[in-house]
mmCIF file of C-alpha atoms (C1' of nucleotides) in Angstrom:
data_model
loop_
_atom_site.group_PDB
_atom_site.id
_atom_site.type_symbol
_atom_site.label_atom_id
_atom_site.label_comp_id
_atom_site.label_asym_id
_atom_site.label_seq_id
_atom_site.Cartn_x
_atom_site.Cartn_y
_atom_site.Cartn_z
ATOM 1 C CA MET A 1 0.000 0.000 0.000
ATOM 2 C CA ALA A 2 1.333 3.356 -1.001
ATOM 3 C CA LEU A 3 1.512 5.953 1.704
ATOM 4 C CA SER A 4 0.132 9.400 1.164
ATOM 5 C CA GLN A 5 2.486 12.293 1.659
ATOM 6 C CA PHE A 6 -0.528 14.344 2.734
ATOM 7 C CA HIS A 7 -2.397 12.195 5.231
ATOM 8 C CA ALA A 8 -1.553 9.607 7.860
ATOM 9 C CA PRO A 9 -2.941 6.091 7.303
ATOM 10 C CA ASP A 10 -5.405 6.698 10.150
ATOM 11 C CA PRO A 11 -5.924 10.481 10.200
ATOM 12 C CA ASP A 12 -8.231 10.497 13.214
ATOM 13 C CA ALA A 13 -5.848 8.562 15.430
ATOM 14 C CA TYR A 14 -2.882 10.608 14.229
ATOM 15 C CA ASN A 15 -4.691 13.901 14.713
ATOM 16 C CA ALA A 16 -5.491 12.989 18.295
ATOM 17 C CA LEU A 17 -1.817 12.464 19.098
ATOM 18 C CA VAL A 18 -0.701 15.596 17.302
ATOM 19 C CA TRP A 19 -3.266 17.716 19.094
ATOM 20 C CA LEU A 20 -2.465 16.155 22.438
ATOM 21 C CA ILE A 21 1.185 17.108 21.993
ATOM 22 C CA ALA A 22 0.472 20.547 20.555
ATOM 23 C CA ARG A 23 -1.598 21.390 23.610
ATOM 24 C CA GLN A 24 1.503 20.940 25.752
ATOM 25 C CA ILE A 25 3.395 23.758 24.041
ATOM 26 C CA PRO A 26 3.640 26.663 26.499
ATOM 27 C CA PRO A 27 2.570 30.164 25.432
ATOM 28 C CA GLY A 28 5.447 32.100 23.950
ATOM 29 C CA ARG A 29 7.248 28.962 22.751
ATOM 30 C CA VAL A 30 7.203 27.290 19.348
ATOM 31 C CA SER A 31 7.535 23.798 17.928
ATOM 32 C CA THR A 32 7.682 22.521 14.369
ATOM 33 C CA TYR A 33 5.749 20.002 12.290
ATOM 34 C CA GLY A 34 8.824 17.806 12.196
ATOM 35 C CA GLN A 35 9.508 18.030 15.910
ATOM 36 C CA ILE A 36 5.981 16.980 16.800
ATOM 37 C CA ALA A 37 6.160 14.154 14.265
ATOM 38 C CA SER A 38 9.390 12.974 15.897
ATOM 39 C CA MET A 39 7.525 12.390 19.162
ATOM 40 C CA ILE A 40 4.989 10.074 17.540
ATOM 41 C CA PRO A 41 6.041 6.491 16.766
ATOM 42 C CA PRO A 42 5.547 5.390 13.144
ATOM 43 C CA PRO A 43 2.024 3.947 12.746
ATOM 44 C CA GLU A 44 1.884 0.181 12.284
ATOM 45 C CA GLY A 45 3.108 -0.779 8.846
ATOM 46 C CA VAL A 46 4.983 2.460 8.209
ATOM 47 C CA ALA A 47 8.744 2.063 7.784
ATOM 48 C CA PRO A 48 10.914 4.464 9.792
ATOM 49 C CA ASP A 49 12.450 6.074 6.729
ATOM 50 C CA ALA A 50 9.079 6.604 5.100
ATOM 51 C CA TYR A 51 7.747 7.991 8.348
ATOM 52 C CA ALA A 52 10.609 10.460 8.641
ATOM 53 C CA ARG A 53 9.969 11.679 5.128
ATOM 54 C CA LEU A 54 6.191 11.996 5.266
ATOM 55 C CA SER A 55 5.183 12.689 8.845
ATOM 56 C CA PRO A 56 5.847 16.437 8.935
ATOM 57 C CA ARG A 57 3.201 16.901 6.258
ATOM 58 C CA TRP A 58 0.834 14.653 8.197
ATOM 59 C CA VAL A 59 1.294 16.916 11.200
ATOM 60 C CA GLY A 60 0.597 19.871 8.934
ATOM 61 C CA ALA A 61 -2.669 18.240 7.892
ATOM 62 C CA SER A 62 -3.527 17.686 11.547
ATOM 63 C CA MET A 63 -2.904 21.316 12.373
ATOM 64 C CA ARG A 64 -5.058 22.368 9.477
ATOM 65 C CA ALA A 65 -7.874 20.241 10.885
ATOM 66 C CA ALA A 66 -7.336 21.424 14.453
ATOM 67 C CA SER A 67 -10.062 23.299 16.261
ATOM 68 C CA ASP A 68 -9.354 26.466 18.197
ATOM 69 C CA ASP A 69 -8.772 24.655 21.492
ATOM 70 C CA VAL A 70 -5.406 23.629 20.071
ATOM 71 C CA PRO A 71 -2.686 26.333 20.104
ATOM 72 C CA TRP A 72 -1.990 25.821 16.396
ATOM 73 C CA GLN A 73 -0.207 29.165 16.192
ATOM 74 C CA ARG A 74 2.727 27.695 18.126
ATOM 75 C CA VAL A 75 3.568 25.218 15.362
ATOM 76 C CA ILE A 76 5.751 26.605 12.575
ATOM 77 C CA ASN A 77 8.054 25.072 9.981
ATOM 78 C CA SER A 78 11.664 23.907 10.294
ATOM 79 C CA GLN A 79 12.943 27.168 8.886
ATOM 80 C CA GLY A 80 11.439 29.048 11.799
ATOM 81 C CA LYS A 81 8.817 30.611 9.567
ATOM 82 C CA ILE A 82 5.041 30.509 9.546
ATOM 83 C CA SER A 83 4.046 28.092 6.808
ATOM 84 C CA PRO A 84 2.310 29.796 3.874
ATOM 85 C CA ARG A 85 -1.131 28.549 2.901
ATOM 86 C CA GLY A 86 -3.875 29.580 0.535
ATOM 87 C CA SER A 87 -5.327 32.552 2.322
ATOM 88 C CA GLY A 88 -2.650 34.787 3.782
ATOM 89 C CA ASP A 89 -5.204 35.739 6.412
ATOM 90 C CA ALA A 90 -4.458 32.692 8.558
ATOM 91 C CA VAL A 91 -0.749 33.436 8.308
ATOM 92 C CA ASP A 92 -1.283 36.981 9.545
ATOM 93 C CA GLU A 93 -3.482 35.724 12.358
ATOM 94 C CA GLN A 94 -0.813 33.232 13.399
ATOM 95 C CA ARG A 95 1.828 35.931 13.603
ATOM 96 C CA VAL A 96 -0.460 38.225 15.570
ATOM 97 C CA ARG A 97 -1.184 35.459 18.067
ATOM 98 C CA LEU A 98 2.482 34.613 18.523
ATOM 99 C CA GLU A 99 3.510 38.232 18.942
ATOM 100 C CA ALA A 100 0.758 38.587 21.539
ATOM 101 C CA GLU A 101 2.529 35.805 23.465
ATOM 102 C CA GLY A 102 5.829 37.641 23.263
ATOM 103 C CA VAL A 103 7.378 35.866 20.291
ATOM 104 C CA THR A 104 9.371 38.167 18.045
ATOM 105 C CA PHE A 105 10.194 37.810 14.361
ATOM 106 C CA THR A 106 13.333 38.729 12.461
ATOM 107 C CA PRO A 107 13.046 41.165 9.564
ATOM 108 C CA GLN A 108 12.933 38.049 7.359
ATOM 109 C CA GLY A 109 9.876 36.806 9.213
ATOM 110 C CA ARG A 110 11.631 34.107 11.178
ATOM 111 C CA VAL A 111 11.465 33.010 14.808
ATOM 112 C CA ASP A 112 14.774 32.351 16.571
ATOM 113 C CA PHE A 113 14.749 28.756 17.819
ATOM 114 C CA GLU A 114 17.655 29.518 20.133
ATOM 115 C CA ILE A 115 15.248 31.702 22.073
ATOM 116 C CA TYR A 116 11.755 30.338 21.495
ATOM 117 C CA ALA A 117 12.142 26.635 20.719
ATOM 118 C CA TRP A 118 10.153 24.276 22.950
ATOM 119 C CA ASP A 119 12.087 21.260 24.184
ATOM 120 C CA GLY A 120 9.051 19.006 24.262
ATOM 121 C CA PRO A 121 6.981 17.571 27.133
ATOM 122 C CA ASP A 122 8.526 16.124 30.279
ATOM 123 C CA PRO A 123 10.174 12.765 29.442
ATOM 124 C CA ALA A 124 7.925 10.979 31.932
ATOM 125 C CA TRP A 125 4.825 12.462 30.299
ATOM 126 C CA LEU A 126 6.028 11.127 26.955
ATOM 127 C CA ARG A 127 6.848 7.657 28.284
ATOM 128 C CA GLU A 128 3.448 7.305 29.930
ATOM 129 C CA ARG A 129 1.853 7.813 26.537
ATOM 130 C CA HIS A 130 4.296 5.661 24.560
ATOM 131 C CA LEU A 131 5.659 8.714 22.810
ATOM 132 C CA LEU A 132 9.271 9.443 21.893
ATOM 133 C CA PRO A 133 11.852 12.065 22.915
ATOM 134 C CA PRO A 134 11.669 14.967 20.432
ATOM 135 C CA ARG A 135 14.528 15.993 18.219
ATOM 136 C CA SER A 136 15.988 19.298 19.294
ATOM 137 C CA LEU A 137 15.285 22.394 17.263
ATOM 138 C CA ARG A 138 18.366 24.105 18.589
ATOM 139 C CA LYS A 139 21.725 23.771 16.939
ATOM 140 C CA LYS A 140 23.721 20.928 18.373
ATOM 141 C CA PRO A 141 26.739 22.094 20.339
ATOM 142 C CA PRO A 142 30.019 21.419 18.531
ATOM 143 C CA ALA A 143 31.526 18.036 19.267
ATOM 144 C CA LYS A 144 33.741 18.242 22.297
ATOM 145 C CA PRO A 145 37.324 17.686 21.216
ATOM 146 C CA ALA A 146 39.253 15.360 23.506
ATOM 147 C "C1'" DC B 1 -15.471 11.825 -13.531
ATOM 148 C "C1'" DG B 2 -11.138 14.573 -14.550
ATOM 149 C "C1'" DT B 3 -8.766 18.475 -11.963
ATOM 150 C "C1'" DT B 4 -7.247 20.836 -8.367
ATOM 151 C "C1'" DT B 5 -5.266 21.331 -4.026
ATOM 152 C "C1'" DG B 6 -2.925 20.646 -0.039
ATOM 153 C "C1'" DA B 7 0.220 24.043 8.138
ATOM 154 C "C1'" DC B 8 6.858 19.924 5.191
ATOM 155 C "C1'" DT B 9 11.723 18.982 5.010
ATOM 156 C "C1'" DA B 10 16.491 18.140 3.724
ATOM 157 C "C1'" DC B 11 19.546 19.290 0.312
ATOM 158 C "C1'" DG B 12 21.904 21.488 -3.666
ATOM 159 C "C1'" DC B 13 23.158 26.111 -5.790
ATOM 160 C "C1'" DC C 1 19.369 33.829 2.560
ATOM 161 C "C1'" DG C 2 16.304 32.562 -1.159
ATOM 162 C "C1'" DC C 3 14.742 29.375 -4.672
ATOM 163 C "C1'" DG C 4 13.846 24.831 -6.821
ATOM 164 C "C1'" DT C 5 13.257 19.616 -6.309
ATOM 165 C "C1'" DA C 6 11.525 15.093 -4.853
ATOM 166 C "C1'" DG C 7 7.893 12.533 -2.530
ATOM 167 C "C1'" DC C 8 3.217 10.659 -5.813
ATOM 168 C "C1'" DC C 9 -2.536 10.193 -2.088
ATOM 169 C "C1'" DA C 10 -7.439 11.481 -1.662
ATOM 170 C "C1'" DA C 11 -11.075 14.625 -0.589
ATOM 171 C "C1'" DA C 12 -13.414 18.516 -2.516
ATOM 172 C "C1'" DC C 13 -15.010 20.751 -6.789
#
DNA sequence: CGTTTGACTACGC
DNA sequence: CGCGTAGCCAAAC
């Protein structure tokens, strides 16, 4: 069975996990589609490499379908920018909401992950729900020379 | 029933 | 930093 690059095999189940995680993002902090995807194990039958390639878009689809009780404004793309979509209205609204929480944007419209990146839920919270440790959005410190 | 239309990301220039 | 590319389904029109 071919996997869709736009929707998870079981959208409803996937959405529930994405929204659950998104609701943990504190005000004034941001996460990314890819980071949230990295906390969710590949659905049954989905190979790890395929999951890594497709899941960020699945999370994007989940955010699109999210109701207003999910802080969707705190999820941006890996470049630190608000993802463009059809009507620029939603993009403007997202920026307004983030700025209202204290998030600032560079002149190029980007959010600095070094300042605003969310490190993910408490490890215990993740383990209890069979979720995985998130990949960091911050630059990895240079390898420590012996 | 054929077309259009999607909240992504890593990578190369 | 900005721009283009691959990936290749399915619901809404």
